[in-house]
CSV table of C-alpha atoms in Angstrom, one decimal:
chain,number,residue,atom,x,y,z
A,125,UNK,CA,20.3,54.3,-27.3
A,126,UNK,CA,17.5,52.4,-25.6
A,127,UNK,CA,14.2,50.8,-27.4
A,128,UNK,CA,11.1,50.8,-25.5
A,129,UNK,CA,7.5,49.8,-25.9
A,130,UNK,CA,4.7,51.2,-24.1
A,131,UNK,CA,1.4,49.4,-24.0
A,132,UNK,CA,-2.1,50.1,-22.6
A,133,UNK,CA,-5.6,49.2,-23.7
A,134,UNK,CA,-6.3,53.0,-23.3
A,135,UNK,CA,-4.3,55.3,-25.8
A,136,UNK,CA,-4.7,58.2,-23.5
A,137,UNK,CA,-2.9,56.5,-20.8
A,138,UNK,CA,0.0,55.7,-23.2
A,139,UNK,CA,0.6,59.5,-23.4
A,140,UNK,CA,1.4,59.9,-19.6
A,141,UNK,CA,4.4,57.9,-19.5
A,142,UNK,CA,5.7,59.1,-22.9
A,143,UNK,CA,5.3,62.8,-21.8
A,144,UNK,CA,7.1,62.0,-18.4
A,145,UNK,CA,10.1,60.4,-20.2
A,146,UNK,CA,10.1,63.1,-23.1
A,147,UNK,CA,10.4,65.9,-20.4
A,148,UNK,CA,13.5,64.1,-18.9
A,149,UNK,CA,15.2,62.4,-21.9
A,150,UNK,CA,15.7,63.2,-25.6
A,151,UNK,CA,13.4,60.7,-27.3
A,152,UNK,CA,11.7,59.8,-30.6
A,153,UNK,CA,8.3,58.5,-31.1
A,154,UNK,CA,8.1,56.0,-33.8
A,155,UNK,CA,4.5,55.3,-33.5
A,156,UNK,CA,2.7,51.9,-33.5
A,157,UNK,CA,5.6,49.4,-32.9
A,158,UNK,CA,6.5,47.2,-36.2
A,159,UNK,CA,9.9,45.9,-35.0
A,160,UNK,CA,11.9,45.8,-31.7
A,161,UNK,CA,15.1,43.7,-30.9
A,162,UNK,CA,14.8,42.1,-34.3
A,163,UNK,CA,11.2,40.8,-33.5
A,164,UNK,CA,8.8,41.8,-36.3
A,165,UNK,CA,5.0,42.8,-35.1
A,166,UNK,CA,2.3,42.4,-37.6
A,167,UNK,CA,-1.2,43.1,-37.0
A,168,UNK,CA,-4.6,42.1,-38.5
A,169,UNK,CA,-7.0,44.4,-36.8
A,170,UNK,CA,-10.1,42.9,-38.7
A,171,UNK,CA,-9.4,39.6,-37.3
A,172,UNK,CA,-7.9,40.8,-34.0
A,173,UNK,CA,-4.6,39.0,-34.5
A,174,UNK,CA,-1.1,39.9,-33.6
A,175,UNK,CA,1.9,37.9,-35.5
A,176,UNK,CA,5.3,38.0,-34.0
A,177,UNK,CA,8.2,36.5,-36.1
A,178,UNK,CA,12.2,37.0,-36.7
A,179,UNK,CA,12.1,36.7,-40.5
A,180,UNK,CA,14.5,39.3,-41.0
A,181,UNK,CA,16.9,38.3,-38.2
A,182,UNK,CA,16.7,34.8,-39.5
A,183,UNK,CA,17.7,35.8,-42.9
A,184,UNK,CA,20.5,37.9,-41.7
A,185,UNK,CA,21.8,34.8,-39.7
A,186,UNK,CA,21.6,32.5,-42.6
A,187,UNK,CA,23.7,34.9,-44.7
A,188,UNK,CA,26.2,35.5,-42.2
A,189,UNK,CA,27.0,32.1,-41.9
A,190,UNK,CA,26.8,31.0,-45.4
A,191,UNK,CA,23.7,29.1,-45.5
A,192,UNK,CA,21.3,31.4,-47.3
A,193,UNK,CA,21.8,29.2,-50.4
A,194,UNK,CA,21.4,26.0,-48.6
A,195,UNK,CA,18.6,23.4,-49.5
A,196,UNK,CA,15.7,23.6,-47.1
A,197,UNK,CA,14.4,20.6,-44.9
A,198,UNK,CA,11.5,19.9,-43.2
A,199,UNK,CA,12.7,19.2,-39.4
A,200,UNK,CA,15.2,20.8,-37.3
A,201,UNK,CA,16.6,17.4,-35.9
A,202,UNK,CA,15.4,13.6,-36.3
A,203,UNK,CA,15.2,11.0,-33.8
A,204,UNK,CA,18.0,9.0,-35.5
A,205,UNK,CA,20.6,11.8,-34.7
A,206,UNK,CA,22.1,11.1,-31.4
A,207,UNK,CA,24.9,13.2,-30.3
A,208,UNK,CA,27.4,12.7,-27.7
A,209,UNK,CA,30.6,14.5,-26.5
A,210,UNK,CA,32.7,11.9,-28.4
A,211,UNK,CA,35.7,11.5,-26.0
A,212,UNK,CA,37.8,9.4,-28.4
A,213,UNK,CA,40.8,11.1,-29.9
A,214,UNK,CA,40.2,13.9,-32.4
A,215,UNK,CA,42.3,13.7,-35.4
A,216,UNK,CA,44.3,16.8,-36.3
A,217,UNK,CA,42.3,17.4,-39.4
A,218,UNK,CA,39.2,17.7,-37.5
A,219,UNK,CA,40.8,20.1,-35.1
A,220,UNK,CA,42.0,22.4,-37.7
A,221,UNK,CA,38.5,22.2,-39.5
A,222,UNK,CA,36.6,22.9,-36.4
A,223,UNK,CA,38.9,25.7,-35.4
A,224,UNK,CA,37.5,27.6,-38.4
A,225,UNK,CA,33.9,26.9,-37.5
A,226,UNK,CA,32.2,29.7,-35.3
A,227,UNK,CA,30.1,27.1,-33.5
A,228,UNK,CA,29.4,29.3,-30.5
A,229,UNK,CA,28.2,32.1,-32.3
A,230,UNK,CA,25.8,30.2,-34.5
A,231,UNK,CA,24.3,28.3,-31.5
A,232,UNK,CA,24.0,31.7,-29.7
A,233,UNK,CA,22.1,33.2,-32.8
A,234,UNK,CA,19.8,30.1,-32.9
A,235,UNK,CA,19.2,30.6,-29.0
A,236,UNK,CA,17.9,34.3,-29.5
A,237,UNK,CA,15.4,33.0,-32.1
A,238,UNK,CA,14.4,30.0,-29.9
A,239,UNK,CA,13.6,32.1,-26.8
A,240,UNK,CA,11.8,35.1,-28.7
A,241,UNK,CA,9.5,33.5,-31.4
A,242,UNK,CA,10.6,30.0,-32.2
A,243,UNK,CA,9.5,27.3,-29.7
A,244,UNK,CA,10.0,24.7,-32.5
A,245,UNK,CA,13.7,25.0,-32.1
A,246,UNK,CA,13.9,24.3,-28.3
A,247,UNK,CA,14.6,20.7,-28.4
A,248,UNK,CA,17.2,21.0,-31.3
A,249,UNK,CA,19.0,24.1,-29.9
A,250,UNK,CA,19.0,22.5,-26.5
A,251,UNK,CA,20.8,19.5,-27.9
A,252,UNK,CA,23.6,21.3,-29.9
A,253,UNK,CA,24.1,23.6,-27.1
A,254,UNK,CA,25.7,21.0,-24.9
A,255,UNK,CA,28.8,20.8,-27.0
A,256,UNK,CA,29.7,24.5,-27.0
A,257,UNK,CA,33.2,24.0,-25.0
A,258,UNK,CA,34.4,21.0,-27.5
A,259,UNK,CA,32.4,20.8,-30.7
A,260,UNK,CA,33.1,18.2,-33.3
A,261,UNK,CA,32.3,17.7,-37.1
A,262,UNK,CA,29.0,15.9,-36.2
A,263,UNK,CA,27.7,18.5,-33.8
A,264,UNK,CA,28.5,21.2,-36.5
A,265,UNK,CA,26.5,19.1,-39.1
A,266,UNK,CA,23.6,19.2,-36.8
A,267,UNK,CA,23.6,22.8,-36.3
A,268,UNK,CA,23.9,23.4,-40.1
A,269,UNK,CA,20.7,21.0,-40.2
A,270,UNK,CA,18.9,23.3,-38.1
A,271,UNK,CA,20.0,26.2,-40.3
A,272,UNK,CA,18.6,24.6,-43.2
A,273,UNK,CA,15.3,24.1,-41.5
A,274,UNK,CA,15.4,27.8,-40.8
A,275,UNK,CA,15.9,28.3,-44.6
A,276,UNK,CA,12.6,26.8,-45.4
A,277,UNK,CA,10.6,28.3,-42.4
A,278,UNK,CA,12.1,32.0,-41.8
A,279,UNK,CA,8.6,33.3,-41.3
A,280,UNK,CA,7.2,31.1,-38.6
A,281,UNK,CA,6.3,32.8,-35.7
A,282,UNK,CA,3.6,33.3,-32.8
A,283,UNK,CA,0.1,34.2,-33.2
A,284,UNK,CA,-1.8,36.1,-30.5
A,285,UNK,CA,-5.7,36.5,-30.7
A,286,UNK,CA,-8.0,39.1,-29.2
A,287,UNK,CA,-10.4,36.7,-27.8
A,288,UNK,CA,-11.7,36.8,-24.1
A,289,UNK,CA,-10.4,33.4,-23.2
A,290,UNK,CA,-8.0,33.6,-20.5
A,291,UNK,CA,-7.6,30.0,-19.7
A,292,UNK,CA,-4.3,28.9,-18.7
A,293,UNK,CA,-3.3,25.2,-20.1
A,294,UNK,CA,-0.1,23.3,-19.8
A,295,UNK,CA,1.5,20.5,-21.7
A,296,UNK,CA,4.5,18.6,-20.7
A,297,UNK,CA,6.4,15.4,-22.0
A,298,UNK,CA,9.8,13.8,-21.7
A,299,UNK,CA,12.0,11.1,-23.3
A,300,UNK,CA,14.1,8.6,-21.6
A,301,UNK,CA,18.0,9.2,-21.4
A,302,UNK,CA,18.3,11.6,-24.4
A,303,UNK,CA,21.6,12.7,-22.9
A,304,UNK,CA,24.0,9.8,-23.8
A,305,UNK,CA,26.8,11.3,-22.0
A,306,UNK,CA,25.2,12.1,-18.4
A,307,UNK,CA,22.2,9.9,-18.8
A,308,UNK,CA,19.7,12.2,-18.3
A,309,UNK,CA,16.4,12.6,-19.9
A,310,UNK,CA,14.8,15.7,-21.5
A,311,UNK,CA,11.5,17.6,-20.1
A,312,UNK,CA,9.9,19.7,-22.5
A,313,UNK,CA,6.7,22.0,-21.6
A,314,UNK,CA,4.4,24.4,-23.2
A,315,UNK,CA,1.8,26.9,-21.7
A,316,UNK,CA,-0.9,28.7,-23.5
A,317,UNK,CA,-3.3,31.3,-22.6
A,318,UNK,CA,-6.4,30.7,-24.6
A,319,UNK,CA,-5.0,29.4,-27.9
A,320,UNK,CA,-1.7,31.7,-27.7
A,321,UNK,CA,1.6,30.1,-26.7
A,322,UNK,CA,3.3,32.2,-23.8
A,323,UNK,CA,5.8,30.0,-22.3
A,324,UNK,CA,8.0,26.9,-23.6
A,325,UNK,CA,11.1,25.1,-22.8
A,326,UNK,CA,13.2,21.9,-23.4
A,327,UNK,CA,15.7,20.9,-20.9
A,328,UNK,CA,17.8,18.3,-19.3
A,329,UNK,CA,16.4,16.9,-16.0
A,330,UNK,CA,18.7,17.7,-13.1
A,331,UNK,CA,18.7,13.8,-12.0
A,332,UNK,CA,19.9,10.8,-13.8
A,333,UNK,CA,17.3,8.3,-15.0
A,334,UNK,CA,17.9,4.8,-13.8
């Protein structure tokens, strides 16, 4: 089974591809899209606004990983949290503890929210994803902090307005040597069309900062 969205400024033109597909495949028309791939679509036709969020998906993630009753916090990470690979000897108790933690599954779930509707998670998820191969307790506590942030903000999303502004604006910034292991800096950028966010990223620079 595959889900598909068909969009056009002209409703009549939407019918053409639907009719062609319907003649070749068994399909079901669900009408105006309300949800696809976990992304909820909400419309305010009076104010000409479209709102995308993943509230239901986020609540399921919190429940799946036992964080649905956690205490919410206001930020996903703080500047005081400085994570590294921690190459010193790992105690047996920590190994046993982390062996029971689904670290990669949690980070993967956070990544999906981040790339779809949650640009506010980009920097934090980028940090915790560096330790997928050998996570430690300190890394897991940072992931749990992100989940606690989501607990208080499950309904945050993206708003797109039906105005006539098509101006493209870009913003970028970087820190200095945020990666304690490779001594690389992090670059972040965001692009908007009109007042609507359309592209974002927070990533390690490929070169070492001297």
